[in-house]
Amino acid sequence: MCRLLGYATAGFNLSLNAILGSEGADAYREMSEIHNDGWGCAMLYEPIERPGTLDGGAPAPETGTKLYKTTVAARLDPVFPELASEPARGGLWHLRLASSNLPLILENQQPFFANGLSFIHNGDISDSHGRNIVTNKQYPVNHSVFLSTGGRSDSAIFFAVILEYIGFGYELDEAVAQAVRELRQAYPRSSYNCMIQSQDQFIALNAAGRERTSSRIVEIYDQYGQGEKAHDYRVMRYRALTDEEGAPAGIVVASSGFDQPEADGWKELGNDQMIVASNRTGEWSMRSID
């Protein structure tokens, strides 16, 4: 149960501070007072070496991914402001609140990274009795694919199912949609809000299983005197990015929890709606997963 943020630009580098403003980035970071079970980010970068350069190891890639994750809360980690000021042409940011008492171990920190894809998820994939999918040994997920995610959580299983559909030949956006359709057959009320990033695309999906915030989330927010922020917990919003001349330059999508005023261009992403963006051209579109 986490806070997500991701963006894609028109092929140029922007930092989190540049996209949200320093106050907005600080507000996002401060949500880790509640979402304090670690954080992470995955940022696309252009390697210094010319693509294909042989330097004794694997050939230098055209696009690299800088991956950072820790069990330390973002508001307590001095690395956060450093990375928030580092430009990238695309990035995923994740603040974790562990679901169903899953362990606070580095393996369960997000983003997960496998097959060139970075993935983050906000949700607790459990049945009506509160039993998390990780306890369901009969769920038909490919074990080797699950291991490739490096995780042990319900989010890692979700990512593994997406990877399976990619292996079946589906495009990235449809693989995400197919995974949600499959998981909903067994866990219809769970939340599948997620973001995934390749070296070419950024995808953000709002797929909450229920409109009302769960009582556990409300109770947790109340403990911090922030109960009023829990009512739109499952909401995701997006804002188009523009360059210095006002031309379209990409998109940013984020979970609720910090100020996202409509006057600044933020719009709510509808349930079962997906944003599909290029992190090379900044072009994006919206589709339904129904």
PDB file of C-alpha atoms in Angstrom:
ATOM      1  CA  MET A   1       0.000   0.000   0.000  1.00  0.00           C
ATOM      2  CA  CYS A   2       2.135   2.745  -1.363  1.00  0.00           C
ATOM      3  CA  ARG A   3       2.493   6.110  -3.059  1.00  0.00           C
ATOM      4  CA  LEU A   4       3.491   6.083  -6.705  1.00  0.00           C
ATOM      5  CA  LEU A   5       4.901   8.699  -9.047  1.00  0.00           C
ATOM      6  CA  GLY A   6       6.199   8.386 -12.581  1.00  0.00           C
ATOM      7  CA  TYR A   7       6.952  10.530 -15.582  1.00  0.00           C
ATOM      8  CA  ALA A   8       8.054  10.461 -19.199  1.00  0.00           C
ATOM      9  CA  THR A   9       9.522  13.353 -21.163  1.00  0.00           C
ATOM     10  CA  ALA A  10       9.962  14.198 -24.830  1.00  0.00           C
ATOM     11  CA  GLY A  11      13.393  12.622 -24.849  1.00  0.00           C
ATOM     12  CA  PHE A  12      15.192  15.163 -22.645  1.00  0.00           C
ATOM     13  CA  ASN A  13      16.201  15.014 -18.997  1.00  0.00           C
ATOM     14  CA  LEU A  14      14.183  16.503 -16.143  1.00  0.00           C
ATOM     15  CA  SER A  15      14.599  15.946 -12.417  1.00  0.00           C
ATOM     16  CA  LEU A  16      11.821  15.274  -9.940  1.00  0.00           C
ATOM     17  CA  ASN A  17      12.419  18.757  -8.545  1.00  0.00           C
ATOM     18  CA  ALA A  18      12.005  20.277 -12.001  1.00  0.00           C
ATOM     19  CA  ILE A  19       8.745  18.431 -12.634  1.00  0.00           C
ATOM     20  CA  LEU A  20       7.066  18.979  -9.250  1.00  0.00           C
ATOM     21  CA  GLY A  21       8.956  22.040  -8.070  1.00  0.00           C
ATOM     22  CA  SER A  22      11.091  21.760  -4.959  1.00  0.00           C
ATOM     23  CA  GLU A  23       8.078  22.237  -2.670  1.00  0.00           C
ATOM     24  CA  GLY A  24       6.116  19.539  -4.482  1.00  0.00           C
ATOM     25  CA  ALA A  25       9.039  17.105  -4.332  1.00  0.00           C
ATOM     26  CA  ASP A  26       9.429  17.820  -0.611  1.00  0.00           C
ATOM     27  CA  ALA A  27       5.690  17.215  -0.099  1.00  0.00           C
ATOM     28  CA  TYR A  28       5.951  13.888  -1.919  1.00  0.00           C
ATOM     29  CA  ARG A  29       8.909  12.925   0.259  1.00  0.00           C
ATOM     30  CA  GLU A  30       7.084  13.885   3.453  1.00  0.00           C
ATOM     31  CA  MET A  31       4.374  11.300   2.739  1.00  0.00           C
ATOM     32  CA  SER A  32       6.950   8.805   3.957  1.00  0.00           C
ATOM     33  CA  GLU A  33       6.041   9.835   7.492  1.00  0.00           C
ATOM     34  CA  ILE A  34       3.190   7.360   6.973  1.00  0.00           C
ATOM     35  CA  HIS A  35       4.576   5.380   4.031  1.00  0.00           C
ATOM     36  CA  ASN A  36       7.709   4.701   6.010  1.00  0.00           C
ATOM     37  CA  ASP A  37       8.605   1.132   5.008  1.00  0.00           C
ATOM     38  CA  GLY A  38      11.324   2.193   2.577  1.00  0.00           C
ATOM     39  CA  TRP A  39      11.420   3.824  -0.823  1.00  0.00           C
ATOM     40  CA  GLY A  40      13.024   3.527  -4.237  1.00  0.00           C
ATOM     41  CA  CYS A  41      13.309   4.968  -7.721  1.00  0.00           C
ATOM     42  CA  ALA A  42      14.273   3.857 -11.225  1.00  0.00           C
ATOM     43  CA  MET A  43      15.532   6.520 -13.639  1.00  0.00           C
ATOM     44  CA  LEU A  44      16.415   6.259 -17.307  1.00  0.00           C
ATOM     45  CA  TYR A  45      19.802   7.677 -18.237  1.00  0.00           C
ATOM     46  CA  GLU A  46      22.061   7.928 -21.269  1.00  0.00           C
ATOM     47  CA  PRO A  47      25.318   6.026 -20.677  1.00  0.00           C
ATOM     48  CA  ILE A  48      28.564   7.952 -21.080  1.00  0.00           C
ATOM     49  CA  GLU A  49      29.962   5.200 -23.277  1.00  0.00           C
ATOM     50  CA  ARG A  50      28.878   5.004 -26.905  1.00  0.00           C
ATOM     51  CA  PRO A  51      26.159   2.316 -27.269  1.00  0.00           C
ATOM     52  CA  GLY A  52      27.686  -1.043 -28.118  1.00  0.00           C
ATOM     53  CA  THR A  53      31.105  -0.172 -26.679  1.00  0.00           C
ATOM     54  CA  LEU A  54      32.965  -3.299 -25.572  1.00  0.00           C
ATOM     55  CA  ASP A  55      34.865  -2.661 -22.355  1.00  0.00           C
ATOM     56  CA  GLY A  56      35.439  -6.168 -21.089  1.00  0.00           C
ATOM     57  CA  GLY A  57      31.882  -6.816 -19.924  1.00  0.00           C
ATOM     58  CA  ALA A  58      28.518  -6.515 -21.603  1.00  0.00           C
ATOM     59  CA  PRO A  59      28.289  -3.994 -24.467  1.00  0.00           C
ATOM     60  CA  ALA A  60      27.310  -0.489 -23.321  1.00  0.00           C
ATOM     61  CA  PRO A  61      23.523  -0.084 -23.643  1.00  0.00           C
ATOM     62  CA  GLU A  62      21.730   2.668 -25.524  1.00  0.00           C
ATOM     63  CA  THR A  63      19.672   3.420 -22.416  1.00  0.00           C
ATOM     64  CA  GLY A  64      20.539   2.530 -18.848  1.00  0.00           C
ATOM     65  CA  THR A  65      18.486   2.351 -15.674  1.00  0.00           C
ATOM     66  CA  LYS A  66      19.668   3.764 -12.362  1.00  0.00           C
ATOM     67  CA  LEU A  67      17.941   1.774  -9.643  1.00  0.00           C
ATOM     68  CA  TYR A  68      17.936   2.737  -5.971  1.00  0.00           C
ATOM     69  CA  LYS A  69      15.923   1.237  -3.140  1.00  0.00           C
ATOM     70  CA  THR A  70      16.236   1.022   0.614  1.00  0.00           C
ATOM     71  CA  THR A  71      14.290   0.053   3.720  1.00  0.00           C
ATOM     72  CA  VAL A  72      14.914   3.545   5.150  1.00  0.00           C
ATOM     73  CA  ALA A  73      11.989   5.976   4.981  1.00  0.00           C
ATOM     74  CA  ALA A  74      12.471   8.620   2.269  1.00  0.00           C
ATOM     75  CA  ARG A  75      12.174  11.526   4.735  1.00  0.00           C
ATOM     76  CA  LEU A  76      15.112  10.099   6.715  1.00  0.00           C
ATOM     77  CA  ASP A  77      17.316   9.168   3.766  1.00  0.00           C
ATOM     78  CA  PRO A  78      19.869  11.827   2.683  1.00  0.00           C
ATOM     79  CA  VAL A  79      20.068  10.176  -0.739  1.00  0.00           C
ATOM     80  CA  PHE A  80      16.511  11.276  -1.614  1.00  0.00           C
ATOM     81  CA  PRO A  81      17.280  14.982  -2.260  1.00  0.00           C
ATOM     82  CA  GLU A  82      20.332  14.016  -4.298  1.00  0.00           C
ATOM     83  CA  LEU A  83      18.312  11.802  -6.620  1.00  0.00           C
ATOM     84  CA  ALA A  84      15.393  14.257  -6.703  1.00  0.00           C
ATOM     85  CA  SER A  85      17.743  16.798  -8.292  1.00  0.00           C
ATOM     86  CA  GLU A  86      19.200  14.346 -10.828  1.00  0.00           C
ATOM     87  CA  PRO A  87      17.730  14.705 -14.354  1.00  0.00           C
ATOM     88  CA  ALA A  88      16.333  11.720 -16.266  1.00  0.00           C
ATOM     89  CA  ARG A  89      14.143  11.345 -19.324  1.00  0.00           C
ATOM     90  CA  GLY A  90      11.827   9.047 -17.377  1.00  0.00           C
ATOM     91  CA  GLY A  91      11.491   7.796 -13.843  1.00  0.00           C
ATOM     92  CA  LEU A  92       9.452   5.846 -11.295  1.00  0.00           C
ATOM     93  CA  TRP A  93       9.313   6.793  -7.600  1.00  0.00           C
ATOM     94  CA  HIS A  94       7.826   4.607  -4.863  1.00  0.00           C
ATOM     95  CA  LEU A  95       7.109   5.113  -1.145  1.00  0.00           C
ATOM     96  CA  ARG A  96       6.242   1.846   0.579  1.00  0.00           C
ATOM     97  CA  LEU A  97       3.693   0.973   3.238  1.00  0.00           C
ATOM     98  CA  ALA A  98       4.033  -2.797   3.516  1.00  0.00           C
ATOM     99  CA  SER A  99       0.813  -4.684   2.782  1.00  0.00           C
ATOM    100  CA  SER A 100      -0.623  -7.457   4.975  1.00  0.00           C
ATOM    101  CA  ASN A 101       2.384  -7.313   7.301  1.00  0.00           C
ATOM    102  CA  LEU A 102       4.753  -8.516   4.586  1.00  0.00           C
ATOM    103  CA  PRO A 103       8.357  -8.330   5.823  1.00  0.00           C
ATOM    104  CA  LEU A 104      10.446  -5.181   5.677  1.00  0.00           C
ATOM    105  CA  ILE A 105      13.258  -6.652   3.591  1.00  0.00           C
ATOM    106  CA  LEU A 106      15.178  -5.199   0.665  1.00  0.00           C
ATOM    107  CA  GLU A 107      13.816  -7.870  -1.677  1.00  0.00           C
ATOM    108  CA  ASN A 108      10.313  -6.411  -1.276  1.00  0.00           C
ATOM    109  CA  GLN A 109      11.338  -2.816  -1.924  1.00  0.00           C
ATOM    110  CA  GLN A 110      10.257  -1.317  -5.207  1.00  0.00           C
ATOM    111  CA  PRO A 111      10.812  -0.600  -8.051  1.00  0.00           C
ATOM    112  CA  PHE A 112      11.306  -4.185  -9.111  1.00  0.00           C
ATOM    113  CA  PHE A 113      13.500  -4.557 -12.188  1.00  0.00           C
ATOM    114  CA  ALA A 114      13.556  -7.449 -14.649  1.00  0.00           C
ATOM    115  CA  ASN A 115      14.006  -7.839 -18.406  1.00  0.00           C
ATOM    116  CA  GLY A 116      14.713  -4.129 -18.785  1.00  0.00           C
ATOM    117  CA  LEU A 117      11.440  -3.155 -17.076  1.00  0.00           C
ATOM    118  CA  SER A 118      10.927  -1.199 -13.852  1.00  0.00           C
ATOM    119  CA  PHE A 119       7.662  -1.753 -11.959  1.00  0.00           C
ATOM    120  CA  ILE A 120       5.855  -0.223  -8.968  1.00  0.00           C
ATOM    121  CA  HIS A 121       2.461  -1.078  -7.458  1.00  0.00           C
ATOM    122  CA  ASN A 122       0.052   0.306  -4.884  1.00  0.00           C
ATOM    123  CA  GLY A 123      -2.239  -2.359  -3.528  1.00  0.00           C
ATOM    124  CA  ASP A 124      -2.772  -5.325  -1.266  1.00  0.00           C
ATOM    125  CA  ILE A 125      -3.674  -8.394  -3.333  1.00  0.00           C
ATOM    126  CA  SER A 126      -5.718 -10.341  -0.793  1.00  0.00           C
ATOM    127  CA  ASP A 127      -8.989 -12.241  -0.644  1.00  0.00           C
ATOM    128  CA  SER A 128     -12.097 -11.296   1.340  1.00  0.00           C
ATOM    129  CA  HIS A 129     -10.595 -12.950   4.447  1.00  0.00           C
ATOM    130  CA  GLY A 130      -7.424 -10.853   4.250  1.00  0.00           C
ATOM    131  CA  ARG A 131      -5.224 -13.710   3.025  1.00  0.00           C
ATOM    132  CA  ASN A 132      -2.509 -12.305   0.807  1.00  0.00           C
ATOM    133  CA  ILE A 133      -1.786 -13.911  -2.552  1.00  0.00           C
ATOM    134  CA  VAL A 134       1.724 -14.833  -1.354  1.00  0.00           C
ATOM    135  CA  THR A 135       0.103 -17.443   0.912  1.00  0.00           C
ATOM    136  CA  ASN A 136      -1.771 -18.993  -2.024  1.00  0.00           C
ATOM    137  CA  LYS A 137       0.630 -21.708  -3.128  1.00  0.00           C
ATOM    138  CA  GLN A 138      -1.865 -22.837  -5.754  1.00  0.00           C
ATOM    139  CA  TYR A 139      -1.886 -19.567  -7.684  1.00  0.00           C
ATOM    140  CA  PRO A 140      -0.583 -20.435 -11.177  1.00  0.00           C
ATOM    141  CA  VAL A 141       2.362 -18.083 -11.545  1.00  0.00           C
ATOM    142  CA  ASN A 142       5.515 -19.269 -13.305  1.00  0.00           C
ATOM    143  CA  HIS A 143       7.992 -19.804 -10.484  1.00  0.00           C
ATOM    144  CA  SER A 144      11.111 -18.956 -12.513  1.00  0.00           C
ATOM    145  CA  VAL A 145       9.529 -15.716 -13.745  1.00  0.00           C
ATOM    146  CA  PHE A 146       8.530 -14.850 -10.168  1.00  0.00           C
ATOM    147  CA  LEU A 147      12.122 -15.407  -9.024  1.00  0.00           C
ATOM    148  CA  SER A 148      13.378 -13.107 -11.793  1.00  0.00           C
ATOM    149  CA  THR A 149      11.602 -10.148 -10.159  1.00  0.00           C
ATOM    150  CA  GLY A 150      13.825 -10.459  -7.095  1.00  0.00           C
ATOM    151  CA  GLY A 151      10.809  -9.942  -4.819  1.00  0.00           C
ATOM    152  CA  ARG A 152       8.705 -12.059  -2.477  1.00  0.00           C
ATOM    153  CA  SER A 153       5.566  -9.919  -2.212  1.00  0.00           C
ATOM    154  CA  ASP A 154       2.133  -9.690  -3.813  1.00  0.00           C
ATOM    155  CA  SER A 155       3.503  -6.865  -5.984  1.00  0.00           C
ATOM    156  CA  ALA A 156       6.262  -9.166  -7.223  1.00  0.00           C
ATOM    157  CA  ILE A 157       3.634 -11.751  -8.199  1.00  0.00           C
ATOM    158  CA  PHE A 158       1.714  -9.045 -10.081  1.00  0.00           C
ATOM    159  CA  PHE A 159       4.895  -8.079 -11.949  1.00  0.00           C
ATOM    160  CA  ALA A 160       5.613 -11.734 -12.711  1.00  0.00           C
ATOM    161  CA  VAL A 161       2.171 -12.189 -14.271  1.00  0.00           C
ATOM    162  CA  ILE A 162       2.808  -9.130 -16.469  1.00  0.00           C
ATOM    163  CA  LEU A 163       6.168 -10.604 -17.511  1.00  0.00           C
ATOM    164  CA  GLU A 164       4.447 -13.861 -18.431  1.00  0.00           C
ATOM    165  CA  TYR A 165       2.064 -12.057 -20.779  1.00  0.00           C
ATOM    166  CA  ILE A 166       4.975 -10.209 -22.355  1.00  0.00           C
ATOM    167  CA  GLY A 167       6.563 -13.612 -22.893  1.00  0.00           C
ATOM    168  CA  PHE A 168       3.366 -14.701 -24.648  1.00  0.00           C
ATOM    169  CA  GLY A 169       3.923 -11.870 -27.155  1.00  0.00           C
ATOM    170  CA  TYR A 170       1.637  -9.122 -25.842  1.00  0.00           C
ATOM    171  CA  GLU A 171       2.624  -5.465 -26.119  1.00  0.00           C
ATOM    172  CA  LEU A 172       3.522  -3.871 -22.803  1.00  0.00           C
ATOM    173  CA  ASP A 173       0.231  -2.032 -22.222  1.00  0.00           C
ATOM    174  CA  GLU A 174      -1.890  -5.047 -23.121  1.00  0.00           C
ATOM    175  CA  ALA A 175       0.292  -7.335 -20.975  1.00  0.00           C
ATOM    176  CA  VAL A 176      -0.519  -5.118 -17.981  1.00  0.00           C
ATOM    177  CA  ALA A 177      -4.236  -5.181 -18.868  1.00  0.00           C
ATOM    178  CA  GLN A 178      -4.249  -8.970 -19.278  1.00  0.00           C
ATOM    179  CA  ALA A 179      -2.483  -9.443 -15.933  1.00  0.00           C
ATOM    180  CA  VAL A 180      -5.111  -7.369 -14.137  1.00  0.00           C
ATOM    181  CA  ARG A 181      -7.939  -9.275 -15.814  1.00  0.00           C
ATOM    182  CA  GLU A 182      -6.391 -12.572 -14.727  1.00  0.00           C
ATOM    183  CA  LEU A 183      -5.688 -11.545 -11.132  1.00  0.00           C
ATOM    184  CA  ARG A 184      -9.155 -10.067 -10.726  1.00  0.00           C
ATOM    185  CA  GLN A 185     -10.710 -13.463 -11.331  1.00  0.00           C
ATOM    186  CA  ALA A 186      -9.324 -14.596  -7.959  1.00  0.00           C
ATOM    187  CA  TYR A 187      -8.889 -11.213  -6.209  1.00  0.00           C
ATOM    188  CA  PRO A 188     -11.611  -8.933  -7.599  1.00  0.00           C
ATOM    189  CA  ARG A 189     -11.560  -6.257  -4.881  1.00  0.00           C
ATOM    190  CA  SER A 190      -7.812  -5.742  -4.738  1.00  0.00           C
ATOM    191  CA  SER A 191      -6.059  -2.665  -6.065  1.00  0.00           C
ATOM    192  CA  TYR A 192      -3.863  -2.941  -9.152  1.00  0.00           C
ATOM    193  CA  ASN A 193      -2.764   0.689  -9.392  1.00  0.00           C
ATOM    194  CA  CYS A 194       0.681   0.458 -10.942  1.00  0.00           C
ATOM    195  CA  MET A 195       3.330   1.965 -13.171  1.00  0.00           C
ATOM    196  CA  ILE A 196       5.819   0.261 -15.458  1.00  0.00           C
ATOM    197  CA  GLN A 197       8.692   1.671 -17.477  1.00  0.00           C
ATOM    198  CA  SER A 198      10.785   0.375 -20.363  1.00  0.00           C
ATOM    199  CA  GLN A 199      13.499   2.212 -22.266  1.00  0.00           C
ATOM    200  CA  ASP A 200      10.786   3.379 -24.680  1.00  0.00           C
ATOM    201  CA  GLN A 201       7.523   3.572 -22.734  1.00  0.00           C
ATOM    202  CA  PHE A 202       5.935   4.653 -19.490  1.00  0.00           C
ATOM    203  CA  ILE A 203       2.583   3.188 -18.456  1.00  0.00           C
ATOM    204  CA  ALA A 204       0.420   4.214 -15.499  1.00  0.00           C
ATOM    205  CA  LEU A 205      -2.758   2.342 -14.586  1.00  0.00           C
ATOM    206  CA  ASN A 206      -5.525   3.169 -12.130  1.00  0.00           C
ATOM    207  CA  ALA A 207      -7.312  -0.108 -11.412  1.00  0.00           C
ATOM    208  CA  ALA A 208      -8.710   0.065  -7.893  1.00  0.00           C
ATOM    209  CA  GLY A 209     -10.975  -2.775  -6.849  1.00  0.00           C
ATOM    210  CA  ARG A 210     -13.098  -0.608  -4.565  1.00  0.00           C
ATOM    211  CA  GLU A 211     -13.916   3.082  -4.389  1.00  0.00           C
ATOM    212  CA  ARG A 212     -13.973   3.324  -0.598  1.00  0.00           C
ATOM    213  CA  THR A 213     -10.675   3.420   1.232  1.00  0.00           C
ATOM    214  CA  SER A 214     -10.097   0.344   3.372  1.00  0.00           C
ATOM    215  CA  SER A 215     -10.602   0.751   7.113  1.00  0.00           C
ATOM    216  CA  ARG A 216      -6.984  -0.200   7.772  1.00  0.00           C
ATOM    217  CA  ILE A 217      -5.696   2.716   5.670  1.00  0.00           C
ATOM    218  CA  VAL A 218      -8.085   5.129   7.391  1.00  0.00           C
ATOM    219  CA  GLU A 219      -6.936   3.906  10.810  1.00  0.00           C
ATOM    220  CA  ILE A 220      -3.268   4.307   9.884  1.00  0.00           C
ATOM    221  CA  TYR A 221      -3.777   7.842   8.552  1.00  0.00           C
ATOM    222  CA  ASP A 222      -5.819   8.722  11.654  1.00  0.00           C
ATOM    223  CA  GLN A 223      -2.902   7.667  13.842  1.00  0.00           C
ATOM    224  CA  TYR A 224      -0.871  10.432  12.209  1.00  0.00           C
ATOM    225  CA  GLY A 225      -3.661  12.986  12.415  1.00  0.00           C
ATOM    226  CA  GLN A 226      -4.087  12.933   8.633  1.00  0.00           C
ATOM    227  CA  GLY A 227      -7.351  11.046   8.292  1.00  0.00           C
ATOM    228  CA  GLU A 228      -8.708  13.627   5.855  1.00  0.00           C
ATOM    229  CA  LYS A 229      -6.055  12.571   3.327  1.00  0.00           C
ATOM    230  CA  ALA A 230      -7.268   8.970   3.280  1.00  0.00           C
ATOM    231  CA  HIS A 231     -10.607   9.561   1.521  1.00  0.00           C
ATOM    232  CA  ASP A 232      -9.030   9.669  -1.971  1.00  0.00           C
ATOM    233  CA  TYR A 233      -6.312   7.108  -1.234  1.00  0.00           C
ATOM    234  CA  ARG A 234      -6.860   5.096  -4.442  1.00  0.00           C
ATOM    235  CA  VAL A 235      -6.986   8.188  -6.679  1.00  0.00           C
ATOM    236  CA  MET A 236      -4.279   8.831  -9.278  1.00  0.00           C
ATOM    237  CA  ARG A 237      -3.851  12.119 -11.085  1.00  0.00           C
ATOM    238  CA  TYR A 238      -1.870  13.216 -14.127  1.00  0.00           C
ATOM    239  CA  ARG A 239      -0.547  16.450 -15.571  1.00  0.00           C
ATOM    240  CA  ALA A 240       0.795  17.145 -19.048  1.00  0.00           C
ATOM    241  CA  LEU A 241       4.334  18.533 -19.175  1.00  0.00           C
ATOM    242  CA  THR A 242       5.365  21.415 -21.419  1.00  0.00           C
ATOM    243  CA  ASP A 243       8.751  22.770 -22.433  1.00  0.00           C
ATOM    244  CA  GLU A 244       9.980  26.348 -22.036  1.00  0.00           C
ATOM    245  CA  GLU A 245       8.057  27.366 -25.156  1.00  0.00           C
ATOM    246  CA  GLY A 246       4.828  25.766 -23.954  1.00  0.00           C
ATOM    247  CA  ALA A 247       4.985  22.812 -26.355  1.00  0.00           C
ATOM    248  CA  PRO A 248       3.896  19.318 -25.183  1.00  0.00           C
ATOM    249  CA  ALA A 249       6.819  17.608 -23.480  1.00  0.00           C
ATOM    250  CA  GLY A 250       5.507  14.507 -21.713  1.00  0.00           C
ATOM    251  CA  ILE A 251       3.437  13.599 -18.689  1.00  0.00           C
ATOM    252  CA  VAL A 252       3.656  13.020 -14.931  1.00  0.00           C
ATOM    253  CA  VAL A 253       1.290  10.713 -12.998  1.00  0.00           C
ATOM    254  CA  ALA A 254       1.052  10.383  -9.230  1.00  0.00           C
ATOM    255  CA  SER A 255      -0.919   8.838  -6.415  1.00  0.00           C
ATOM    256  CA  SER A 256      -2.830  11.226  -4.167  1.00  0.00           C
ATOM    257  CA  GLY A 257      -1.470  12.486  -0.860  1.00  0.00           C
ATOM    258  CA  PHE A 258       0.224  15.748  -1.783  1.00  0.00           C
ATOM    259  CA  ASP A 259      -1.197  18.918  -3.314  1.00  0.00           C
ATOM    260  CA  GLN A 260      -2.257  18.373  -6.932  1.00  0.00           C
ATOM    261  CA  PRO A 261      -4.363  21.450  -7.789  1.00  0.00           C
ATOM    262  CA  GLU A 262      -6.600  21.424 -10.817  1.00  0.00           C
ATOM    263  CA  ALA A 263      -5.440  24.986 -11.505  1.00  0.00           C
ATOM    264  CA  ASP A 264      -1.955  23.605 -12.177  1.00  0.00           C
ATOM    265  CA  GLY A 265      -3.296  21.146 -14.737  1.00  0.00           C
ATOM    266  CA  TRP A 266      -3.739  18.051 -12.587  1.00  0.00           C
ATOM    267  CA  LYS A 267      -6.612  15.787 -13.692  1.00  0.00           C
ATOM    268  CA  GLU A 268      -7.969  12.616 -12.142  1.00  0.00           C
ATOM    269  CA  LEU A 269      -7.246   9.350 -13.932  1.00  0.00           C
ATOM    270  CA  GLY A 270     -10.450   7.319 -14.088  1.00  0.00           C
ATOM    271  CA  ASN A 271     -10.720   3.812 -12.721  1.00  0.00           C
ATOM    272  CA  ASP A 272      -9.595   1.115 -15.174  1.00  0.00           C
ATOM    273  CA  GLN A 273      -7.929   3.813 -17.266  1.00  0.00           C
ATOM    274  CA  MET A 274      -4.341   3.548 -18.452  1.00  0.00           C
ATOM    275  CA  ILE A 275      -1.925   6.189 -19.696  1.00  0.00           C
ATOM    276  CA  VAL A 276       0.548   4.975 -22.323  1.00  0.00           C
ATOM    277  CA  ALA A 277       3.421   7.382 -22.977  1.00  0.00           C
ATOM    278  CA  SER A 278       6.659   7.467 -24.954  1.00  0.00           C
ATOM    279  CA  ASN A 279       9.700   8.558 -22.983  1.00  0.00           C
ATOM    280  CA  ARG A 280      11.395   9.411 -26.262  1.00  0.00           C
ATOM    281  CA  THR A 281       8.809  11.733 -27.842  1.00  0.00           C
ATOM    282  CA  GLY A 282       6.661  12.645 -24.845  1.00  0.00           C
ATOM    283  CA  GLU A 283       3.517  11.678 -26.746  1.00  0.00           C
ATOM    284  CA  TRP A 284       0.873   9.921 -24.687  1.00  0.00           C
ATOM    285  CA  SER A 285      -2.625   8.521 -24.963  1.00  0.00           C
ATOM    286  CA  MET A 286      -5.255   7.024 -22.706  1.00  0.00           C
ATOM    287  CA  ARG A 287      -7.038   3.700 -22.996  1.00  0.00           C
ATOM    288  CA  SER A 288      -9.392   1.529 -20.996  1.00  0.00           C
ATOM    289  CA  ILE A 289      -8.523  -1.969 -19.793  1.00  0.00           C
ATOM    290  CA  ASP A 290     -12.180  -3.102 -19.918  1.00  0.00           C
TER     291      ASP A 290
END
